[in-house]
CSV table of C-alpha atoms in Angstrom, one decimal:
chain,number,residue,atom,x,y,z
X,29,UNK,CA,26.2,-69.7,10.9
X,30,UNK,CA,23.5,-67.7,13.6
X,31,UNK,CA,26.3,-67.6,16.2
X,32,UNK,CA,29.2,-66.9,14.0
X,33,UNK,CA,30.9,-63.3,14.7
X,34,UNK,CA,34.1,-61.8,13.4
X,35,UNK,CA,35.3,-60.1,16.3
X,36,UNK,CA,33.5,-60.3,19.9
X,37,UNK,CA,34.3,-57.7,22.4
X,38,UNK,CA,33.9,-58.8,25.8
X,39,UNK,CA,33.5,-55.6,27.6
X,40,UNK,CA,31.4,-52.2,27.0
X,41,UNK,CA,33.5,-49.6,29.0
X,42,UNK,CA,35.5,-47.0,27.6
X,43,UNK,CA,38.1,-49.2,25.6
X,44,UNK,CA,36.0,-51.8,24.7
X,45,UNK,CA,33.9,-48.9,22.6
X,46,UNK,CA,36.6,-47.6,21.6
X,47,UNK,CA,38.1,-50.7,19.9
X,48,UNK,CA,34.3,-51.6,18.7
X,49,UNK,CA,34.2,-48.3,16.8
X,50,UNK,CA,37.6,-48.4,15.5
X,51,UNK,CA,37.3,-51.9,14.4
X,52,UNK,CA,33.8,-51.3,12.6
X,53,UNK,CA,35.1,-48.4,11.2
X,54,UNK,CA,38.1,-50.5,9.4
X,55,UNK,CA,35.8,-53.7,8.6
X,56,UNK,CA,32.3,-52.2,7.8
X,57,UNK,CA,31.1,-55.6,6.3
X,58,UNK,CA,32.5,-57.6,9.4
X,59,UNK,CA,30.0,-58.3,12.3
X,60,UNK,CA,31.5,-56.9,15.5
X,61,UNK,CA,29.4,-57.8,18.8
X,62,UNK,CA,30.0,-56.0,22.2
X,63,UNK,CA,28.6,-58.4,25.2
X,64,UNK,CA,28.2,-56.4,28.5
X,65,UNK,CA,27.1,-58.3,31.2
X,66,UNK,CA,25.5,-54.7,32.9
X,67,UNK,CA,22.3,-53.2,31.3
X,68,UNK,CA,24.1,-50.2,29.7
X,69,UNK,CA,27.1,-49.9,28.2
X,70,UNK,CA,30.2,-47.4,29.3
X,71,UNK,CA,28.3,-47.2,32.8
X,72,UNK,CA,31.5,-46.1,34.5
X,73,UNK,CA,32.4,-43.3,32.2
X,74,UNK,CA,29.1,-41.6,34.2
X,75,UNK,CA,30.9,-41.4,37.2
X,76,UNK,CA,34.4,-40.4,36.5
X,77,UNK,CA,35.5,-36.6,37.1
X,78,UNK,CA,32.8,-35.9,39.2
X,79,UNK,CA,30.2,-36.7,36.7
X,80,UNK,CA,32.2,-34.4,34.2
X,81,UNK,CA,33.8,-37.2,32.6
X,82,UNK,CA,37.7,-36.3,32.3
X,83,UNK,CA,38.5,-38.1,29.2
X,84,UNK,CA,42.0,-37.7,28.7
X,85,UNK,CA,45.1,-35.1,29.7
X,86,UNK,CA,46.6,-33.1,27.5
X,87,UNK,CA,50.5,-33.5,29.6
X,88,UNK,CA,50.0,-37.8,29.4
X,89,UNK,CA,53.1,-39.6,29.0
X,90,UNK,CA,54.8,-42.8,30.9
X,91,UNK,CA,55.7,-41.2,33.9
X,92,UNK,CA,52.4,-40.7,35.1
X,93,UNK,CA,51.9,-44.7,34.6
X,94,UNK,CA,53.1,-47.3,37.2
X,95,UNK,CA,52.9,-51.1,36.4
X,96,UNK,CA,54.3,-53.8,33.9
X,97,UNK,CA,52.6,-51.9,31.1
X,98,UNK,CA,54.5,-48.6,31.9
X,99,UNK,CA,57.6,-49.3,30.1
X,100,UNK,CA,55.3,-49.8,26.6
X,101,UNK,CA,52.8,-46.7,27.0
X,102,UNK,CA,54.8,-44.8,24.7
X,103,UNK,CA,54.1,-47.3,21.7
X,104,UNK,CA,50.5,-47.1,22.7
X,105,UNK,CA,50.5,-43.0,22.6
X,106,UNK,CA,52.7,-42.3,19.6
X,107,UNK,CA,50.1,-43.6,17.6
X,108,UNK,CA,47.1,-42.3,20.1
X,109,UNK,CA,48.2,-39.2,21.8
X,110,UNK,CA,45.9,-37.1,23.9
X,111,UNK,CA,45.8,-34.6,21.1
X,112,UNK,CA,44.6,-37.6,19.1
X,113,UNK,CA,41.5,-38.8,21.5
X,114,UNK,CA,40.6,-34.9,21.6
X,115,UNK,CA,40.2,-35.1,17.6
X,116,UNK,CA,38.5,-38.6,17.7
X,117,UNK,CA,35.9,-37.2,20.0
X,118,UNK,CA,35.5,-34.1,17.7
X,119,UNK,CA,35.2,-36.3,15.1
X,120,UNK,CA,31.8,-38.3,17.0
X,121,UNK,CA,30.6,-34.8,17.9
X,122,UNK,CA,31.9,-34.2,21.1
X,123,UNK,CA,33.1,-30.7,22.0
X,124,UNK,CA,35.7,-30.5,24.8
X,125,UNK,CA,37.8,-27.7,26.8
X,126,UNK,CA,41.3,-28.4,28.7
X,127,UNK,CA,41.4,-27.1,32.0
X,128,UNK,CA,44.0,-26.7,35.0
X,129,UNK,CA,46.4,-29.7,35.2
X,130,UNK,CA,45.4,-30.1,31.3
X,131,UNK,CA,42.6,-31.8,32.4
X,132,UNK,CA,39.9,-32.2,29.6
X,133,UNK,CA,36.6,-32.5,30.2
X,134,UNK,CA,33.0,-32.3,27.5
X,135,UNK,CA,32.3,-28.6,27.2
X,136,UNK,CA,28.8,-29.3,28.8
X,137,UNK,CA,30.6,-30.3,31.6
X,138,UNK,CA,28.7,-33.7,31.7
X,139,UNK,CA,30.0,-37.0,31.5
X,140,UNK,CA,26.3,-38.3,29.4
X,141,UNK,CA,27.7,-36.1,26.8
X,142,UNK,CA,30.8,-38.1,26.0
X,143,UNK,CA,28.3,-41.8,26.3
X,144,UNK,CA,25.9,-40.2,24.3
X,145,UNK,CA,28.7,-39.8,21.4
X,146,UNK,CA,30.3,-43.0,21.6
X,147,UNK,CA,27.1,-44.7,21.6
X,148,UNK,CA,25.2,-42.7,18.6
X,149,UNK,CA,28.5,-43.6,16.7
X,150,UNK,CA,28.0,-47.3,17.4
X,151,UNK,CA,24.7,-47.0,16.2
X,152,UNK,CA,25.9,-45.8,12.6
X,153,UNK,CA,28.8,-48.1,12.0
X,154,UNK,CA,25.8,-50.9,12.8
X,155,UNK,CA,27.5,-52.5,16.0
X,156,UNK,CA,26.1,-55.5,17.5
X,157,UNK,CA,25.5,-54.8,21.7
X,158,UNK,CA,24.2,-57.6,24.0
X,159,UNK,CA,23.7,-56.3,27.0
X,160,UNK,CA,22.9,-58.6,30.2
X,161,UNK,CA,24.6,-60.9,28.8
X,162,UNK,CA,27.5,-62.9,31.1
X,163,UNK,CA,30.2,-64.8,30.2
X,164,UNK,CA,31.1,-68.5,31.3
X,165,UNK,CA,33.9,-68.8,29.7
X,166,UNK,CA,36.4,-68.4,26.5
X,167,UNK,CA,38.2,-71.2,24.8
X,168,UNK,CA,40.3,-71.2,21.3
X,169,UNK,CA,39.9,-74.5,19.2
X,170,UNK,CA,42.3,-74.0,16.0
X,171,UNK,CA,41.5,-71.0,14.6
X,172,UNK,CA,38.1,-69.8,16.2
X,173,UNK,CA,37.4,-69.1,19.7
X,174,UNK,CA,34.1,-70.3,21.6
X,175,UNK,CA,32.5,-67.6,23.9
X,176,UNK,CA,29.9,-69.2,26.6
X,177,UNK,CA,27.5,-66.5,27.4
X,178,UNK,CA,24.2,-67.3,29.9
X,179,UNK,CA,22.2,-66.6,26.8
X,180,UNK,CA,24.1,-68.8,24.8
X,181,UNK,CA,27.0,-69.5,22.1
X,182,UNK,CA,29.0,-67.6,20.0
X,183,UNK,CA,32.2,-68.5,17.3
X,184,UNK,CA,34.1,-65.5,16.4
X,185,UNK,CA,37.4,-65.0,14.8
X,186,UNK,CA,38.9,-62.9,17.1
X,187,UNK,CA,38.4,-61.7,20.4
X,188,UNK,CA,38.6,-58.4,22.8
X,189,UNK,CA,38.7,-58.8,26.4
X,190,UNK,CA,37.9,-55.1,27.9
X,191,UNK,CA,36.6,-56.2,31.1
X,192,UNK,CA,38.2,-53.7,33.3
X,193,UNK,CA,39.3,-54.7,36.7
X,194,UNK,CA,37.6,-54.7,40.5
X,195,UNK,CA,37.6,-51.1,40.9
X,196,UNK,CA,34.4,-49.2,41.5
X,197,UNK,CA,32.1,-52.3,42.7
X,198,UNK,CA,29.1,-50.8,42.5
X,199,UNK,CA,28.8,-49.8,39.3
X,200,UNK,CA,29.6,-53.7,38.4
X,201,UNK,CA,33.3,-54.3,38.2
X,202,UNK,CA,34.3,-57.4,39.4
X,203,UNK,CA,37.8,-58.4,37.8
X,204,UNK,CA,36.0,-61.8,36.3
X,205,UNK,CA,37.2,-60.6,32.3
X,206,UNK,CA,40.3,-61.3,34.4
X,207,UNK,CA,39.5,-64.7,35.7
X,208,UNK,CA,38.8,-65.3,31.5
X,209,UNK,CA,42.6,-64.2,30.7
X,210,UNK,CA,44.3,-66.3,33.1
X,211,UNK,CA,42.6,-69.4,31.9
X,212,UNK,CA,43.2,-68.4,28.5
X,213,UNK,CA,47.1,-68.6,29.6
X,214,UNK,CA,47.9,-65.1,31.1
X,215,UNK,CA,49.6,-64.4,33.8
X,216,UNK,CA,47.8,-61.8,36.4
X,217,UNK,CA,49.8,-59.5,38.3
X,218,UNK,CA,48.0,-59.2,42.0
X,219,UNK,CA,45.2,-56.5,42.0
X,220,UNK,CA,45.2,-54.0,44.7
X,221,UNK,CA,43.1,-50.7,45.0
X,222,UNK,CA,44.6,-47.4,43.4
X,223,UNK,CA,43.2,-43.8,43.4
X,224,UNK,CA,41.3,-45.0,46.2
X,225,UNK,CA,41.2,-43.1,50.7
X,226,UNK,CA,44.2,-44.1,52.7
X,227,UNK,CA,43.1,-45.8,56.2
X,228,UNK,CA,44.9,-44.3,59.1
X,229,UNK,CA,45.7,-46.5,62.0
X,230,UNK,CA,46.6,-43.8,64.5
X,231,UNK,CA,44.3,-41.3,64.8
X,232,UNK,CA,40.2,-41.2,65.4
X,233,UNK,CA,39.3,-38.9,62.3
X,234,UNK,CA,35.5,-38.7,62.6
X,235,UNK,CA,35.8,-34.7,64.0
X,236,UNK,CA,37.6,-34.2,60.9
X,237,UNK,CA,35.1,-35.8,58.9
X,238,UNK,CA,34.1,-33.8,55.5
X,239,UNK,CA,36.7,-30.9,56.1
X,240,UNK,CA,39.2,-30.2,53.1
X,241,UNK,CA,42.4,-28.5,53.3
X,242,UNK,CA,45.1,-27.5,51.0
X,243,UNK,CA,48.5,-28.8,51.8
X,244,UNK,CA,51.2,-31.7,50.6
X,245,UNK,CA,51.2,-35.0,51.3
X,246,UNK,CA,54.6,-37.3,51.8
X,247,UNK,CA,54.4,-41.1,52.1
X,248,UNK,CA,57.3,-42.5,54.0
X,249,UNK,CA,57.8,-46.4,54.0
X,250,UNK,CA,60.6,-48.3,55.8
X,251,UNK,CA,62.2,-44.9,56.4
X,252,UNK,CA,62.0,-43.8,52.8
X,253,UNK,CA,60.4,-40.5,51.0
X,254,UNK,CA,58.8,-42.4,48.4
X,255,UNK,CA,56.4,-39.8,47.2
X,256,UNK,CA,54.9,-36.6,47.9
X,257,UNK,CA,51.9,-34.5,46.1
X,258,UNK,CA,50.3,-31.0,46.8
X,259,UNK,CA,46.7,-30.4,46.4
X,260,UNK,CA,43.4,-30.5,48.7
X,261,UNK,CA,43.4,-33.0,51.4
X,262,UNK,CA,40.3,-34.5,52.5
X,263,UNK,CA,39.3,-36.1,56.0
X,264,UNK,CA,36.4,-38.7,56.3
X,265,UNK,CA,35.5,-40.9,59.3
X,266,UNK,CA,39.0,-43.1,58.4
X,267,UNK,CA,41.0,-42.0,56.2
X,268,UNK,CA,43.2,-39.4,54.2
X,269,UNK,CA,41.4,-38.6,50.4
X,270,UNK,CA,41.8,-36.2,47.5
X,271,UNK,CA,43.7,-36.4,44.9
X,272,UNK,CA,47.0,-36.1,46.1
X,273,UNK,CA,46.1,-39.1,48.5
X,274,UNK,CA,45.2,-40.7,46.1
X,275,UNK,CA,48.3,-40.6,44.0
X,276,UNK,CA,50.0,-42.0,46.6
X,277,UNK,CA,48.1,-45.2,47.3
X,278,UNK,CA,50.0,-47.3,44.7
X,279,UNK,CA,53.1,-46.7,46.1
X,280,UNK,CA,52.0,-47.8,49.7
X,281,UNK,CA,52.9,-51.4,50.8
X,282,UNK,CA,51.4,-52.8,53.9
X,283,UNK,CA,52.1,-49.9,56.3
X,284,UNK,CA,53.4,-46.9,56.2
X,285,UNK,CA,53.5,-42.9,57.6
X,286,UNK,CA,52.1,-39.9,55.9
X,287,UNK,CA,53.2,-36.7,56.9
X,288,UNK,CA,50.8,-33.7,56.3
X,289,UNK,CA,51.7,-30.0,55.6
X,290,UNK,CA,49.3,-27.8,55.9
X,291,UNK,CA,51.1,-24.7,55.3
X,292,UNK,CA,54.2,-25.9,52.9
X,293,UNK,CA,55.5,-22.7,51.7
X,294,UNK,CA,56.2,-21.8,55.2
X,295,UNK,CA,59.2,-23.5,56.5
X,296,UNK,CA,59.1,-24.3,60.7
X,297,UNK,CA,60.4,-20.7,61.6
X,298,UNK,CA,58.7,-18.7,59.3
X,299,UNK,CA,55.2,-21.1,61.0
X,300,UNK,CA,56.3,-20.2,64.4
X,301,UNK,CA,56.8,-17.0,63.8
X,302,UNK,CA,53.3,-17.0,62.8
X,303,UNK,CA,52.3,-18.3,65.8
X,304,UNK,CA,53.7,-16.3,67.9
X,305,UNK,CA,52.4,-13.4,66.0
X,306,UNK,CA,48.9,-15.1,66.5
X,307,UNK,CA,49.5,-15.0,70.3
X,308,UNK,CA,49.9,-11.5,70.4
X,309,UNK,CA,46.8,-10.2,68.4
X,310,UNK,CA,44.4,-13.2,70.0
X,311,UNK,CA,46.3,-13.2,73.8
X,312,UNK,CA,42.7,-12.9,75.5
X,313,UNK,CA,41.2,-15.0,73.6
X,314,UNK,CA,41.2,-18.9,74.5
X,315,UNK,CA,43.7,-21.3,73.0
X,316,UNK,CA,41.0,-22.9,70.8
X,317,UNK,CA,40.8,-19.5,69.0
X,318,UNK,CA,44.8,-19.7,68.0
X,319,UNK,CA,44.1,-20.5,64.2
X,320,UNK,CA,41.8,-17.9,63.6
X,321,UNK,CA,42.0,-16.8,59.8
X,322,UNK,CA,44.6,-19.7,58.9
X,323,UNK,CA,42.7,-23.1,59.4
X,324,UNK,CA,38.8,-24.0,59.5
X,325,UNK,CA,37.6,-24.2,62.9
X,326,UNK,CA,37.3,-27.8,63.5
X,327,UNK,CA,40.5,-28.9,61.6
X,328,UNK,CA,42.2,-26.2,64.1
X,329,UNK,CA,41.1,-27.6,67.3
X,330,UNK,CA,41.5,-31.2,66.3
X,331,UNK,CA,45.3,-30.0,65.5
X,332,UNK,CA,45.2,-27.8,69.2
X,333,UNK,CA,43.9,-30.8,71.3
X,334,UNK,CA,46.8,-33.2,69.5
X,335,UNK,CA,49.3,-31.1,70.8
X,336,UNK,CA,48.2,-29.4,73.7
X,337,UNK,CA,46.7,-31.9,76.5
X,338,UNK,CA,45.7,-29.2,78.7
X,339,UNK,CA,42.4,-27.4,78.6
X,340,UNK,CA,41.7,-25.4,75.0
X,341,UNK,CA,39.5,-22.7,77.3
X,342,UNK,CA,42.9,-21.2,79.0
X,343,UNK,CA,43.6,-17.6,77.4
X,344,UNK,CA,46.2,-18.1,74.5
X,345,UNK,CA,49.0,-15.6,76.3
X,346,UNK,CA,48.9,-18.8,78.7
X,347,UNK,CA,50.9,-20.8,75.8
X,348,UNK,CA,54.9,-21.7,76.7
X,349,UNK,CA,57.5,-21.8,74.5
X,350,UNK,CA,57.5,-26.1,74.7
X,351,UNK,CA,53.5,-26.2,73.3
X,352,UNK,CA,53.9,-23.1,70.6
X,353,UNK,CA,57.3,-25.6,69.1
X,354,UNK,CA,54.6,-28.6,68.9
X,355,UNK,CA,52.2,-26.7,67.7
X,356,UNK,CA,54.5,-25.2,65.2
X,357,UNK,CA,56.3,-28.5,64.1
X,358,UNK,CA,52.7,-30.2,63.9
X,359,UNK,CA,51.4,-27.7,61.0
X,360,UNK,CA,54.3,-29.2,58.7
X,361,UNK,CA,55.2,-32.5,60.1
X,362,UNK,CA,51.6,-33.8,60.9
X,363,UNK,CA,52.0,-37.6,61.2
X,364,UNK,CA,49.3,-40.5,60.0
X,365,UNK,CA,50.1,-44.1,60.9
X,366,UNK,CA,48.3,-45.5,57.5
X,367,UNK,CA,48.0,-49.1,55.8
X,368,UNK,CA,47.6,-50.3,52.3
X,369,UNK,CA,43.8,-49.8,51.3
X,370,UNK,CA,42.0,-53.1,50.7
X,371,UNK,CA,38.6,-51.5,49.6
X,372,UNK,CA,38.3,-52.0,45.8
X,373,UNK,CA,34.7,-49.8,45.8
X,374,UNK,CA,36.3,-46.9,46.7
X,375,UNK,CA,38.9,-47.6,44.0
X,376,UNK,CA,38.8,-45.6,41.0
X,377,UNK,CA,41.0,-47.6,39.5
X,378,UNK,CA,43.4,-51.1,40.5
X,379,UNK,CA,47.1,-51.5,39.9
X,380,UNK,CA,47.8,-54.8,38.9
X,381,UNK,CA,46.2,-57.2,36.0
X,382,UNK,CA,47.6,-58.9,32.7
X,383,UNK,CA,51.5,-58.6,32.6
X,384,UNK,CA,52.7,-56.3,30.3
X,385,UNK,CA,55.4,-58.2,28.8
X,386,UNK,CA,52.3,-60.8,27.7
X,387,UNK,CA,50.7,-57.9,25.0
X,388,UNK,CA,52.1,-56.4,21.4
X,389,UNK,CA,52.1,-53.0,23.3
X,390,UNK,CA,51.8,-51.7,18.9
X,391,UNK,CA,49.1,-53.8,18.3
X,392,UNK,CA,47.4,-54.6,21.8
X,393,UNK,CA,46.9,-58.6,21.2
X,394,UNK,CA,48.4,-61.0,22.9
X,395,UNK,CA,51.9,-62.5,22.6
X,396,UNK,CA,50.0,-66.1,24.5
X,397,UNK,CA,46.5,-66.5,22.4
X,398,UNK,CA,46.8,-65.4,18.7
X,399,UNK,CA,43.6,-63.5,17.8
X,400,UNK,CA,43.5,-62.2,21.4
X,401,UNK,CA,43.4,-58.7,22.2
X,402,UNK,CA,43.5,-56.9,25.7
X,403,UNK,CA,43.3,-53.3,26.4
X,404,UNK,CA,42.3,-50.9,29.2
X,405,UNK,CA,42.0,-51.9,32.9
X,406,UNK,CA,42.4,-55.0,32.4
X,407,UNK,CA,46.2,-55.1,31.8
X,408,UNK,CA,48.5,-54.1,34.7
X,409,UNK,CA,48.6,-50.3,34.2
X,410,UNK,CA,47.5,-47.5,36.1
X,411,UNK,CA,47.6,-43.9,35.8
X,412,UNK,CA,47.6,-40.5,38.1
X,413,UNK,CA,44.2,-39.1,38.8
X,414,UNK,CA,43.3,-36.4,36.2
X,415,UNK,CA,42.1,-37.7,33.2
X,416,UNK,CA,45.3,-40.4,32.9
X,417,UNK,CA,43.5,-43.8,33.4
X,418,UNK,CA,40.8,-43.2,30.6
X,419,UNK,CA,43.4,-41.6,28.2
X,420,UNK,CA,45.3,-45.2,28.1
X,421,UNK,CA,41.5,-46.9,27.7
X,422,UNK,CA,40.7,-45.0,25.1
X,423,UNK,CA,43.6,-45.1,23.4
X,424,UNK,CA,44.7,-48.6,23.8
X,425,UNK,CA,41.1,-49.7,22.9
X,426,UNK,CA,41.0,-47.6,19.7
X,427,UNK,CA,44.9,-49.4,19.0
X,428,UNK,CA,43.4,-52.8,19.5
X,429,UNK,CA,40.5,-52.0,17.1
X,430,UNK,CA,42.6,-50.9,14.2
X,431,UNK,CA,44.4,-54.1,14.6
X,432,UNK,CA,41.3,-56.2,14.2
């Protein structure tokens, strides 16, 4: 039969590779098709890390995992490990270093270097790829399912969905392999963005707009510490971003308060003790001139005009006791009115997808459709930024391959 395949992968990012190359290397007389409805295939992997690609972490474990899937990630890494993914990728070719946070990246510090692999090894286990190629739909009669393409129809005998989820729009991500799942019986956990800005509500930011800072973050919600993070902060027109912003966008419901310290290892003497000692050696100069050889210019006169209403061209020896404690609270206890992002393009990644407690979390297929698999962003799991989101890809795509 023309359209008869043994296993269809609907999906060509990182862990629908994966499970293509795992599963061709386990059934080399088996015909294994990857449909990709974009022109090339692990488009996103381009993009992540900066164009460096940061495959996997060398600290992974569940705790850096929020979702449904959380509780199961261990089964998942005991047989796929960082460790594991760094020798698979040795194993295609790929040479790779680990770097701070055990971050690990391709040695040639481009992300083309770890498509290039994947794909060349494709290529010798004789995969199948149809690219442009949507789907319509996915239906199981019996024992075989029917895949609808807009180039036609296909019979295999089992089936990967690795669609991904809505994050990162531009590069094609749309959350329909989604739209397949729930027909097919699954249930879909609400999508949100994750690893993505946080919008503040409070504050103008477009003076701050491209400036970076190193500092810690808190998310407070309903009165509650629910999180904090250290690392670089970074203003845009909005909203709060870098990393450790973006760790905390999961965890934000509706609305919520982030509180910014810009100098954390200093506790609110020890920072107004500072000031005061910058009074003394600048006391001629004008107030906007206070944070000289602590903050970047602009960030320190946004922080000056917050706190101090009168002008900034008064000499610094004009400061009272009432405006230095402001000042010196503010460096610590710097308050954003924010909300829960809604922007899926500026998502790296989605919290949210197929409940967890609908997949073999030692096998990856589903407990609804036999002959069903599901890995990567499609299922409701998501990681910390560093390397986290495309360790679980990888290694629940080469888990669902093996089980083909």
């Amino acid at each position: 039969m023309e359209n008869f395949r043994d296993i269809i992968i609907i999906g060509g990012g990182a862990s629908g590779v994966a499970a293509a190359i795992k599963s061709a290397e386990k059934n080399p007389n088996k015909r294994i098709t990857i449909i990709e409805k974009q022109s090339k295939l692990a488009r996103k992997l381009l993009s992540t890390g900066n164009g460096r690609c940061n495959f996997t972490n060398v600290n992974a474990n569940k705790n850096n995992y929020h979702g449904t899937f959380a509780n199961y990630v261990e089964n998942v890494f005991d047989k796929y490990p960082p460790k594991v993914i760094i020798d698979e990728f040795k194993r295609f070719g790929l040479m790779a270093k680990v770097e701070s946070e055990g971050r690990v990246y391709p040695v040639s510090n481009h992300g083309s270097a770890v498509v290039d692999v994947l794909l060349y090894k494709l290529e010798s286990l004789n995969v199948e790829i149809k690219l442009d190629t949507k789907i319509i739909s996915v239906k199981k009669d019996k024992n075989i399912f029917i895949v609808k393409t807009d180039k036609g129809e296909y019979v295999a005998e089992k089936v990967v969905i690795s669609t991904g989820s809505k994050a990162a729009k531009k590069l094609g991500a749309d959350g329909s392999g989604l739209d397949l799942l729930r027909n097919l019986g699954h249930t879909i956990n609400p999508l949100k963005p994750a690893l993505c800005p946080i919008p503040v509500t409070n504050k103008k930011l477009a003076p701050l707009k491209g400036i970076r800072a190193t500092g810690k973050v808190t998310l407070i919600s309903n009165r509650k510490t629910i999180k904090s993070e250290s690392g670089e902060i970074q203003f845009t027109e909005n909203s709060l971003s870098g990393i450790c912003v973006f760790n905390l966008a999961t965890f934000l419901k509706n609305n919520g308060k982030i509180i910014v310290s810009l100098l954390p290892k200093l506790d609110d003497n020890a920072v107004k003790n500072m000031i005061n000692e910058h009074i003394k050696i600048f006391k001629d100069r004008p107030i906007e001139d206070l944070f000289t050889g602590i903050f970047q210019k602009k960030l320190a006169v946004y922080i000056l005009k917050e706190c101090i209403k009168d002008l900034l061209s008064r000499k610094i020896s004009t400061l009272n006791s009432k405006e230095t404690d402001k000042l010196a609270y503010t460096v610590n206890h710097w308050k954003f009115e924010v909300k829960q992002p809604t922007d899926f393009d500026k998502a790296q990644v989605v919290s949210g997808g197929v409940s967890g407690k609908e997949i073999n979390p030692n096998t990856m297929e589903s407990k609804i459709i036999k002959g069903l698999y599901i890995c990567g962003e499609a299922i409701d799991i998501d990681g910390e930024c560093g390397g986290y989101n495309l360790q679980f890809a990888f290694a629940s795509g080469f888990l669902a391959g093996e089980n083909l």
